[in-house]
Coordinates of C-alpha atoms in Angstrom, one line a residue:
M1 CA 34.4 12.3 -18.2
N2 CA 33.0 9.9 -20.8
R3 CA 33.0 11.4 -24.2
I4 CA 31.5 9.4 -27.1
K5 CA 32.2 9.9 -30.8
L6 CA 30.5 7.6 -33.2
I7 CA 31.6 8.3 -36.7
G8 CA 30.2 6.8 -40.0
L9 CA 31.2 3.4 -41.0
T10 CA 33.6 3.0 -38.0
I11 CA 30.7 1.5 -36.0
A12 CA 30.2 -1.4 -38.5
L13 CA 34.0 -2.0 -38.7
L14 CA 34.2 -2.4 -35.0
G15 CA 31.7 -5.2 -35.2
L16 CA 28.9 -3.4 -33.3
P17 CA 25.3 -4.6 -33.9
L18 CA 23.9 -3.9 -37.3
L19 CA 20.9 -2.2 -35.8
L20 CA 23.0 0.4 -34.2
S21 CA 25.2 0.9 -37.3
A22 CA 22.0 1.5 -39.3
Q23 CA 21.4 4.6 -37.1
A24 CA 23.9 6.6 -39.3
T25 CA 25.8 8.9 -37.1
H26 CA 26.6 11.2 -40.0
E27 CA 24.3 12.1 -43.0
L28 CA 25.8 14.3 -45.7
I29 CA 23.0 15.9 -47.7
S30 CA 24.9 18.8 -49.5
E31 CA 27.4 18.0 -52.2
R32 CA 31.0 18.7 -51.1
G33 CA 32.5 21.7 -52.8
I34 CA 29.2 23.0 -54.1
L35 CA 27.5 23.9 -50.8
D36 CA 28.8 23.3 -47.3
G37 CA 29.5 19.6 -47.6
V38 CA 30.6 19.3 -44.0
N39 CA 28.8 17.5 -41.1
P40 CA 28.5 19.2 -37.7
E41 CA 30.9 18.3 -35.0
L42 CA 29.3 16.8 -31.9
E43 CA 30.4 15.5 -28.5
I44 CA 28.2 14.3 -25.7
I45 CA 29.2 15.2 -22.1
Y46 CA 26.4 14.0 -19.9
P47 CA 24.7 11.7 -18.9
T48 CA 27.3 9.0 -18.6
S49 CA 27.4 5.3 -17.8
G50 CA 26.5 4.6 -14.2
C51 CA 24.2 7.6 -13.7
S52 CA 20.9 7.0 -12.0
F53 CA 17.8 9.1 -11.9
M54 CA 14.2 9.1 -10.6
Y55 CA 11.1 10.0 -12.6
G56 CA 10.3 13.6 -11.9
D57 CA 14.0 14.5 -11.6
T58 CA 15.6 17.1 -13.8
L59 CA 18.3 15.5 -15.9
P60 CA 20.8 18.0 -17.3
I61 CA 21.7 16.8 -20.8
Q62 CA 25.0 18.3 -21.9
W63 CA 26.8 18.3 -25.3
I64 CA 29.2 20.4 -27.4
A65 CA 28.3 21.0 -31.1
S66 CA 29.8 23.2 -33.7
D67 CA 29.2 24.0 -37.4
S68 CA 29.7 27.0 -39.7
S69 CA 26.1 26.9 -40.9
F70 CA 23.8 25.8 -38.1
I71 CA 20.1 26.4 -38.4
E72 CA 18.4 28.5 -35.8
L73 CA 17.4 25.4 -33.6
P74 CA 19.8 22.8 -34.7
I75 CA 19.6 20.2 -31.9
E76 CA 17.2 17.3 -31.7
I77 CA 17.0 15.1 -28.5
T78 CA 15.3 11.7 -28.2
Y79 CA 15.4 8.7 -25.8
T80 CA 14.8 5.0 -25.9
L81 CA 14.9 2.0 -23.5
D82 CA 18.3 0.3 -24.0
G83 CA 17.9 -2.5 -26.5
E84 CA 14.6 -1.3 -28.0
W85 CA 15.8 1.5 -30.3
V86 CA 12.4 3.0 -30.6
F87 CA 13.0 6.7 -29.9
T88 CA 10.7 9.1 -28.2
E89 CA 11.0 12.8 -28.6
I90 CA 12.4 15.0 -25.8
D91 CA 12.7 18.1 -28.0
S92 CA 12.6 18.1 -31.8
A93 CA 14.4 21.4 -32.2
T94 CA 16.2 23.3 -29.4
E95 CA 19.0 25.8 -29.2
N96 CA 22.6 24.8 -29.3
D97 CA 23.4 26.1 -25.8
S98 CA 25.1 22.8 -24.7
L99 CA 22.5 22.2 -22.0
Y100 CA 18.9 20.9 -21.9
E101 CA 17.2 20.3 -18.6
W102 CA 14.8 17.3 -19.1
I103 CA 12.2 16.7 -16.5
I104 CA 11.9 12.9 -16.6
P105 CA 8.3 11.9 -17.2
E106 CA 6.5 8.9 -15.6
I107 CA 8.1 6.2 -17.8
P108 CA 8.8 2.6 -16.9
Y109 CA 12.0 1.9 -14.9
G110 CA 15.0 0.6 -16.8
N111 CA 18.2 1.4 -18.6
Y112 CA 17.9 4.2 -21.1
I113 CA 19.9 5.8 -24.0
I114 CA 19.6 9.4 -25.2
K115 CA 20.3 10.3 -28.8
I116 CA 21.4 13.9 -29.7
K117 CA 21.3 15.0 -33.4
A118 CA 22.9 18.2 -34.7
I119 CA 21.6 19.6 -38.0
D120 CA 23.1 22.3 -40.2
E121 CA 21.2 24.5 -42.7
Y122 CA 22.1 22.2 -45.6
G123 CA 20.5 19.2 -43.9
N124 CA 23.8 17.6 -42.9
T125 CA 23.5 15.8 -39.6
T126 CA 25.6 14.1 -36.9
A127 CA 23.9 11.9 -34.3
L128 CA 25.5 10.5 -31.1
F129 CA 24.2 8.2 -28.4
T130 CA 24.9 8.4 -24.6
D131 CA 26.1 5.4 -22.7
S132 CA 23.2 3.4 -21.0
F133 CA 22.1 4.9 -17.7
F134 CA 19.3 4.0 -15.2
I135 CA 16.0 5.7 -14.7
M136 CA 13.8 4.6 -11.7
G137 CA 10.6 5.1 -13.7
K138 CA 7.0 5.3 -12.5
N139 CA 5.4 2.1 -11.2
P140 CA 2.2 1.8 -13.3
G141 CA 0.5 -0.3 -10.6
P142 CA -1.9 -1.9 -9.8
Y143 CA 0.5 -3.6 -7.3
W144 CA 2.6 -1.6 -4.9
Y145 CA 5.2 -3.2 -2.5
V146 CA 6.5 -2.0 0.9
S147 CA 9.4 -3.3 2.9
V148 CA 11.4 -2.1 5.9
D149 CA 14.4 -2.5 3.6
G150 CA 13.0 -0.4 0.9
S151 CA 13.3 3.3 0.1
D152 CA 10.8 6.1 -0.4
S153 CA 13.4 8.4 -2.0
T154 CA 15.1 6.2 -4.6
H155 CA 12.6 3.3 -5.2
N156 CA 9.3 3.2 -7.1
G157 CA 7.2 0.7 -5.2
T158 CA 7.6 -2.3 -7.5
E159 CA 8.4 -5.7 -6.1
E160 CA 12.1 -5.3 -7.1
F161 CA 12.3 -1.7 -5.7
P162 CA 9.8 -1.5 -2.7
Y163 CA 9.0 1.7 -0.7
S164 CA 9.9 1.8 2.9
S165 CA 6.6 3.3 4.1
I166 CA 3.0 2.3 3.6
Q167 CA 2.0 6.0 3.3
K168 CA 4.3 6.5 0.3
A169 CA 2.5 3.7 -1.5
L170 CA -0.8 5.2 -0.6
D171 CA 0.3 8.6 -2.0
E172 CA 1.4 7.1 -5.3
C173 CA -1.2 4.4 -5.9
S174 CA -4.5 4.8 -7.8
P175 CA -8.0 3.9 -6.5
G176 CA -8.5 0.1 -6.8
D177 CA -4.8 -0.7 -6.4
T178 CA -3.3 -3.2 -4.1
I179 CA -0.5 -2.5 -1.5
L180 CA 1.4 -5.5 -0.3
V181 CA 3.5 -5.0 2.9
S182 CA 6.3 -7.3 3.9
Q183 CA 6.9 -8.2 7.6
G184 CA 8.4 -5.7 9.9
I185 CA 7.5 -2.8 12.1
Y186 CA 6.4 0.4 10.3
H187 CA 6.6 3.5 12.5
E188 CA 4.0 5.7 10.9
Q189 CA 0.4 6.9 10.7
I190 CA -1.3 6.1 7.4
N191 CA -4.3 7.6 5.6
T192 CA -6.0 6.3 2.5
N193 CA -7.1 9.9 1.6
D194 CA -10.4 8.9 0.0
K195 CA -8.9 6.2 -2.1
S196 CA -10.4 2.7 -2.1
V197 CA -7.4 0.4 -1.9
Y198 CA -6.5 -3.1 -0.7
I199 CA -3.8 -3.1 1.9
R200 CA -2.4 -6.5 3.0
G201 CA 0.3 -7.6 5.4
L202 CA 1.9 -10.5 3.6
S203 CA 3.1 -12.3 6.7
G204 CA 0.0 -11.8 8.8
A205 CA -0.7 -9.6 11.8
E206 CA 1.7 -11.3 14.1
H207 CA 4.6 -10.2 12.0
T208 CA 3.4 -7.0 10.2
I209 CA 3.0 -4.1 12.6
I210 CA 2.0 -0.5 12.2
D211 CA 3.1 1.4 15.3
G212 CA 1.8 4.9 15.9
D213 CA 4.6 5.6 18.4
S214 CA 2.2 7.1 20.9
T215 CA 2.0 10.5 19.1
G216 CA -1.6 11.0 20.0
N217 CA -2.9 10.5 16.4
D218 CA -4.9 7.9 14.7
V219 CA -2.7 5.1 13.4
V220 CA -4.8 4.1 10.4
T221 CA -7.4 6.3 8.7
L222 CA -9.6 4.5 6.2
S223 CA -12.2 5.9 3.7
G224 CA -13.9 4.6 0.6
N225 CA -14.3 0.9 0.1
S226 CA -10.8 0.0 1.3
T227 CA -9.7 -3.3 2.8
L228 CA -7.2 -3.6 5.6
T229 CA -6.0 -7.2 6.4
G230 CA -3.1 -8.8 8.2
F231 CA -1.7 -6.2 10.5
T232 CA -1.1 -5.4 14.2
I233 CA -2.1 -1.8 14.7
Q234 CA -0.9 -0.3 18.0
H235 CA 0.1 2.7 20.1
T236 CA -2.0 5.8 19.3
G237 CA -1.1 7.4 22.6
E238 CA -3.7 9.2 24.6
N239 CA -5.4 12.2 23.0
G240 CA -9.2 12.4 23.0
L241 CA -10.9 10.5 20.3
T242 CA -8.0 8.8 18.6
G243 CA -8.1 5.3 17.3
G244 CA -6.0 2.5 16.2
I245 CA -8.3 2.7 13.2
R246 CA -10.5 5.6 12.3
I247 CA -13.1 5.0 9.6
E248 CA -13.8 8.4 8.0
S249 CA -16.4 7.3 5.3
G250 CA -17.4 4.6 2.9
S251 CA -17.8 0.9 3.5
P252 CA -14.3 -0.5 4.3
L253 CA -13.6 -4.1 5.2
I254 CA -11.3 -4.6 8.3
Q255 CA -10.4 -8.3 8.8
Y256 CA -7.7 -10.5 10.3
N257 CA -6.0 -7.7 12.3
R258 CA -4.8 -7.2 15.9
I259 CA -5.8 -3.7 17.1
I260 CA -4.2 -3.4 20.5
E261 CA -3.0 -0.9 23.1
N262 CA -4.6 2.2 21.6
N263 CA -6.6 5.1 23.0
D264 CA -9.7 3.7 21.3
G265 CA -9.7 0.6 19.1
I266 CA -11.8 1.2 16.0
I267 CA -13.7 4.5 15.6
C268 CA -16.6 4.4 13.1
W269 CA -17.4 7.9 11.9
S270 CA -19.3 10.0 9.5
N271 CA -22.1 7.8 8.2
S272 CA -19.6 5.0 7.4
K273 CA -20.8 1.5 6.9
P274 CA -17.8 -0.8 7.7
T275 CA -17.6 -4.5 8.0
I276 CA -15.3 -5.5 10.9
K277 CA -14.7 -9.3 11.1
N278 CA -12.1 -11.7 12.5
N279 CA -10.1 -9.2 14.4
L280 CA -8.7 -9.1 17.9
V281 CA -9.3 -5.7 19.5
A282 CA -7.9 -5.3 23.0
R283 CA -6.6 -2.9 25.6
A284 CA -8.3 0.4 24.7
N285 CA -11.0 2.6 26.1
A286 CA -13.8 1.8 23.6
L287 CA -12.8 -1.2 21.6
I288 CA -15.4 -0.5 18.9
L289 CA -16.8 3.0 19.0
C290 CA -19.8 3.7 16.7
M291 CA -20.9 7.3 16.2
D292 CA -22.0 10.0 13.8
Q293 CA -24.7 8.0 12.0
S294 CA -22.4 5.0 11.2
K295 CA -23.9 1.6 10.5
V296 CA -21.4 -1.0 11.7
Y297 CA -21.4 -4.8 11.1
L298 CA -19.3 -6.8 13.6
K299 CA -18.7 -10.5 12.9
N300 CA -16.4 -13.0 14.6
N301 CA -14.3 -10.6 16.5
T302 CA -12.8 -11.0 20.0
L303 CA -13.1 -7.9 22.1
V304 CA -11.2 -8.0 25.4
E305 CA -9.6 -5.9 28.1
G306 CA -11.2 -2.5 27.2
G307 CA -13.5 0.1 28.6
E308 CA -16.4 -0.9 26.5
G309 CA -16.5 -3.8 24.0
V310 CA -19.0 -2.1 21.7
N311 CA -20.1 1.5 22.4
V312 CA -22.9 3.0 20.3
Y313 CA -22.3 6.7 21.1
S314 CA -24.7 8.8 19.2
N315 CA -28.2 9.0 17.7
Y316 CA -29.0 7.5 14.3
T317 CA -26.1 5.1 14.7
H318 CA -26.4 1.3 14.6
A319 CA -24.3 -1.8 15.3
T320 CA -25.0 -5.4 14.4
A321 CA -22.9 -7.9 16.4
V322 CA -22.8 -11.5 15.3
N323 CA -20.6 -14.4 16.6
N324 CA -18.3 -12.2 18.7
I325 CA -16.7 -12.9 22.0
I326 CA -16.8 -9.8 24.3
T327 CA -15.2 -10.3 27.7
N328 CA -13.0 -8.9 30.5
N329 CA -14.0 -5.3 29.7
N330 CA -15.7 -2.7 32.0
Y331 CA -18.8 -3.0 29.8
G332 CA -19.6 -5.5 27.2
I333 CA -22.2 -3.9 24.9
Y334 CA -22.9 -0.3 25.8
T335 CA -25.2 2.5 24.7
T336 CA -26.9 5.5 26.2
Y337 CA -29.2 5.8 23.2
S338 CA -32.1 3.6 22.1
Q339 CA -31.6 -0.1 22.7
D340 CA -32.7 -0.6 19.1
S341 CA -29.4 0.9 18.1
I342 CA -27.7 -2.5 18.8
E343 CA -28.7 -5.9 17.4
A344 CA -26.8 -8.8 19.1
L345 CA -26.9 -12.3 17.7
Y346 CA -24.9 -15.4 18.8
N347 CA -22.3 -13.6 20.9
D348 CA -20.6 -14.6 24.1
V349 CA -20.7 -11.6 26.4
W350 CA -19.2 -12.6 29.7
S351 CA -17.4 -11.3 32.8
N352 CA -17.5 -7.6 31.9
S353 CA -16.9 -6.0 35.3
Q354 CA -19.6 -3.3 35.4
S355 CA -22.2 -4.8 33.1
N356 CA -22.4 -7.2 30.2
Y357 CA -25.2 -5.1 28.7
Y358 CA -25.7 -1.4 29.5
G359 CA -28.5 0.7 28.0
L360 CA -30.3 -2.4 26.6
A361 CA -31.9 -5.5 28.1
D362 CA -29.7 -8.4 28.9
Q363 CA -29.5 -10.5 25.7
T364 CA -28.3 -13.7 27.3
G365 CA -30.4 -16.6 26.1
I366 CA -32.0 -14.5 23.3
E367 CA -31.1 -14.9 19.6
G368 CA -28.3 -17.4 20.4
N369 CA -26.4 -15.0 22.8
I370 CA -24.6 -16.7 25.7
S371 CA -22.7 -15.6 28.8
E372 CA -20.1 -18.2 29.6
N373 CA -16.3 -18.4 30.1
P374 CA -14.9 -18.7 26.5
L375 CA -11.9 -20.7 27.9
F376 CA -9.1 -18.8 26.1
I377 CA -5.7 -20.5 26.3
Y378 CA -4.1 -17.6 28.1
L379 CA -5.8 -14.2 28.0
D380 CA -2.9 -12.3 29.8
S381 CA -0.7 -12.8 26.8
L382 CA -3.6 -12.3 24.4
N383 CA -3.4 -16.0 23.4
I384 CA -7.1 -16.1 22.6
H385 CA -7.2 -19.5 21.0
L386 CA -10.1 -21.5 22.4
N387 CA -9.7 -24.5 24.5
S388 CA -11.3 -27.6 23.0
L389 CA -14.0 -27.4 25.7
S390 CA -14.9 -23.8 25.0
P391 CA -18.6 -23.0 24.7
G392 CA -17.8 -20.8 21.7
I393 CA -17.0 -23.8 19.5
D394 CA -19.8 -24.5 17.0
A395 CA -21.9 -21.9 18.8
G396 CA -22.1 -19.2 16.1
N397 CA -25.0 -18.3 13.9
P398 CA -26.1 -21.5 12.1
L399 CA -26.7 -19.4 9.0
S400 CA -23.1 -18.2 8.9
V401 CA -20.9 -19.8 6.3
Y402 CA -18.7 -22.5 7.8
N403 CA -17.4 -24.2 4.7
N404 CA -13.9 -22.7 5.1
E405 CA -13.5 -24.6 8.4
P406 CA -11.7 -27.8 7.7
E407 CA -13.3 -31.1 8.5
P408 CA -14.4 -32.0 11.1
N409 CA -16.0 -28.6 11.6
G410 CA -19.2 -29.4 13.4
D411 CA -21.2 -28.0 10.5
R412 CA -21.3 -24.7 12.3
I413 CA -19.1 -21.7 12.8
N414 CA -17.3 -20.8 16.0
M415 CA -17.6 -17.6 18.0
G416 CA -14.7 -15.2 18.2
C417 CA -12.0 -14.2 15.8
L418 CA -10.4 -17.6 15.3
L419 CA -12.6 -18.8 12.5
Y420 CA -11.5 -22.5 12.2
T421 CA -12.6 -25.3 14.5
S422 CA -9.1 -26.7 14.1
D423 CA -7.8 -23.6 15.9
A424 CA -9.2 -24.8 19.2
A425 CA -6.3 -26.3 21.2
D426 CA -5.5 -27.7 24.6
E427 CA -1.9 -26.6 24.5
L428 CA -0.3 -23.2 24.5
D429 CA 1.7 -23.5 21.3
G430 CA 1.8 -24.4 17.6
V431 CA -1.6 -23.5 16.2
D432 CA -1.7 -23.1 12.5
L433 CA -4.4 -20.7 11.4
G434 CA -4.3 -21.7 7.7
G435 CA -2.8 -18.5 6.4
R436 CA -5.0 -16.3 8.6
R437 CA -2.7 -16.1 11.6
I438 CA -3.5 -13.4 14.1

């Protein structure tokens, strides 16, 4: 057990920093022989060097103090970041019962020192300092980090000490914060719980995966004005209306993701107004399911191998689909409600086994919509890069912004979720998506 005694001028004689020696460990106020003239005796028991705590933990501060003339509440306890020597009060006057249980507040992480001061009724004092110990303090945000090598129990979500789950970061962050997720597979279901946050997979969707483990629950639930970008979202399992992504409310942005092998792909719910762009959605019942008065904007997505590509499922619900490729589903664009509930512009809706359009007139040849083989490289492995002869190249809405496409870009945006003209390839391999790899 480490016991520290710092006595008077001994500190300076030992050559310790002048700043510390200025924190007099003894202060004799009463004159010896007239009043008490004796300082309290004090010894610190805990915490000791090498201890580590988390904000919110209860730290048992322990000491032994004695004096013949203590005041009623003779112990003062303060703390400081090691090296700063600016002390903050823990308790200015507490009983001398050798134990104080300090609930660590939401302070920054770092090495800390506690000072204990004992005071007698004549004003004589003795003050001692603990060894330096570590507190994993609160991450103040606005950036939160997640890694498969992190920890939810002992880390605080900083870049140096990342969490191991995305949900932990969502629970701890504030609205408007950013959550940055390193590559890996995260076996969890996440919910933004009415917070508007920005969630990004740092290595792109190919390498950053949220796996629902087929539990029969939604994998991602979004609300507010959140953004989700750079993930593969997979494996809801089969259980009624469950989606790779469920949009509960608000106007979230969903972009540059792969939503594959779920019960439903993206479910738009509860008067939400999402923007869904540059995603691959595949292998689900309804790839995009619009219901409950939602207003959905779909741009430059690729929707393949599902039951319905886009399904408008209830009254007072509307979908606008622009520059999408919708193919190899049972139905391409589907509604059993008013055909005015869907606006289709510059889409390639082709080879959907039951019908390209159900519940509305065939839109082929109208408002830039086509129905031609998009010439994917290899659909079976979801390699949905476009062959250089694809009819989807330079076939999107001429009013859509194409400036992000590197030259030569044809001065017009492509159809489908691979935004750049340079993404079109004749080979199977080696396609650089300029940081937006899906």
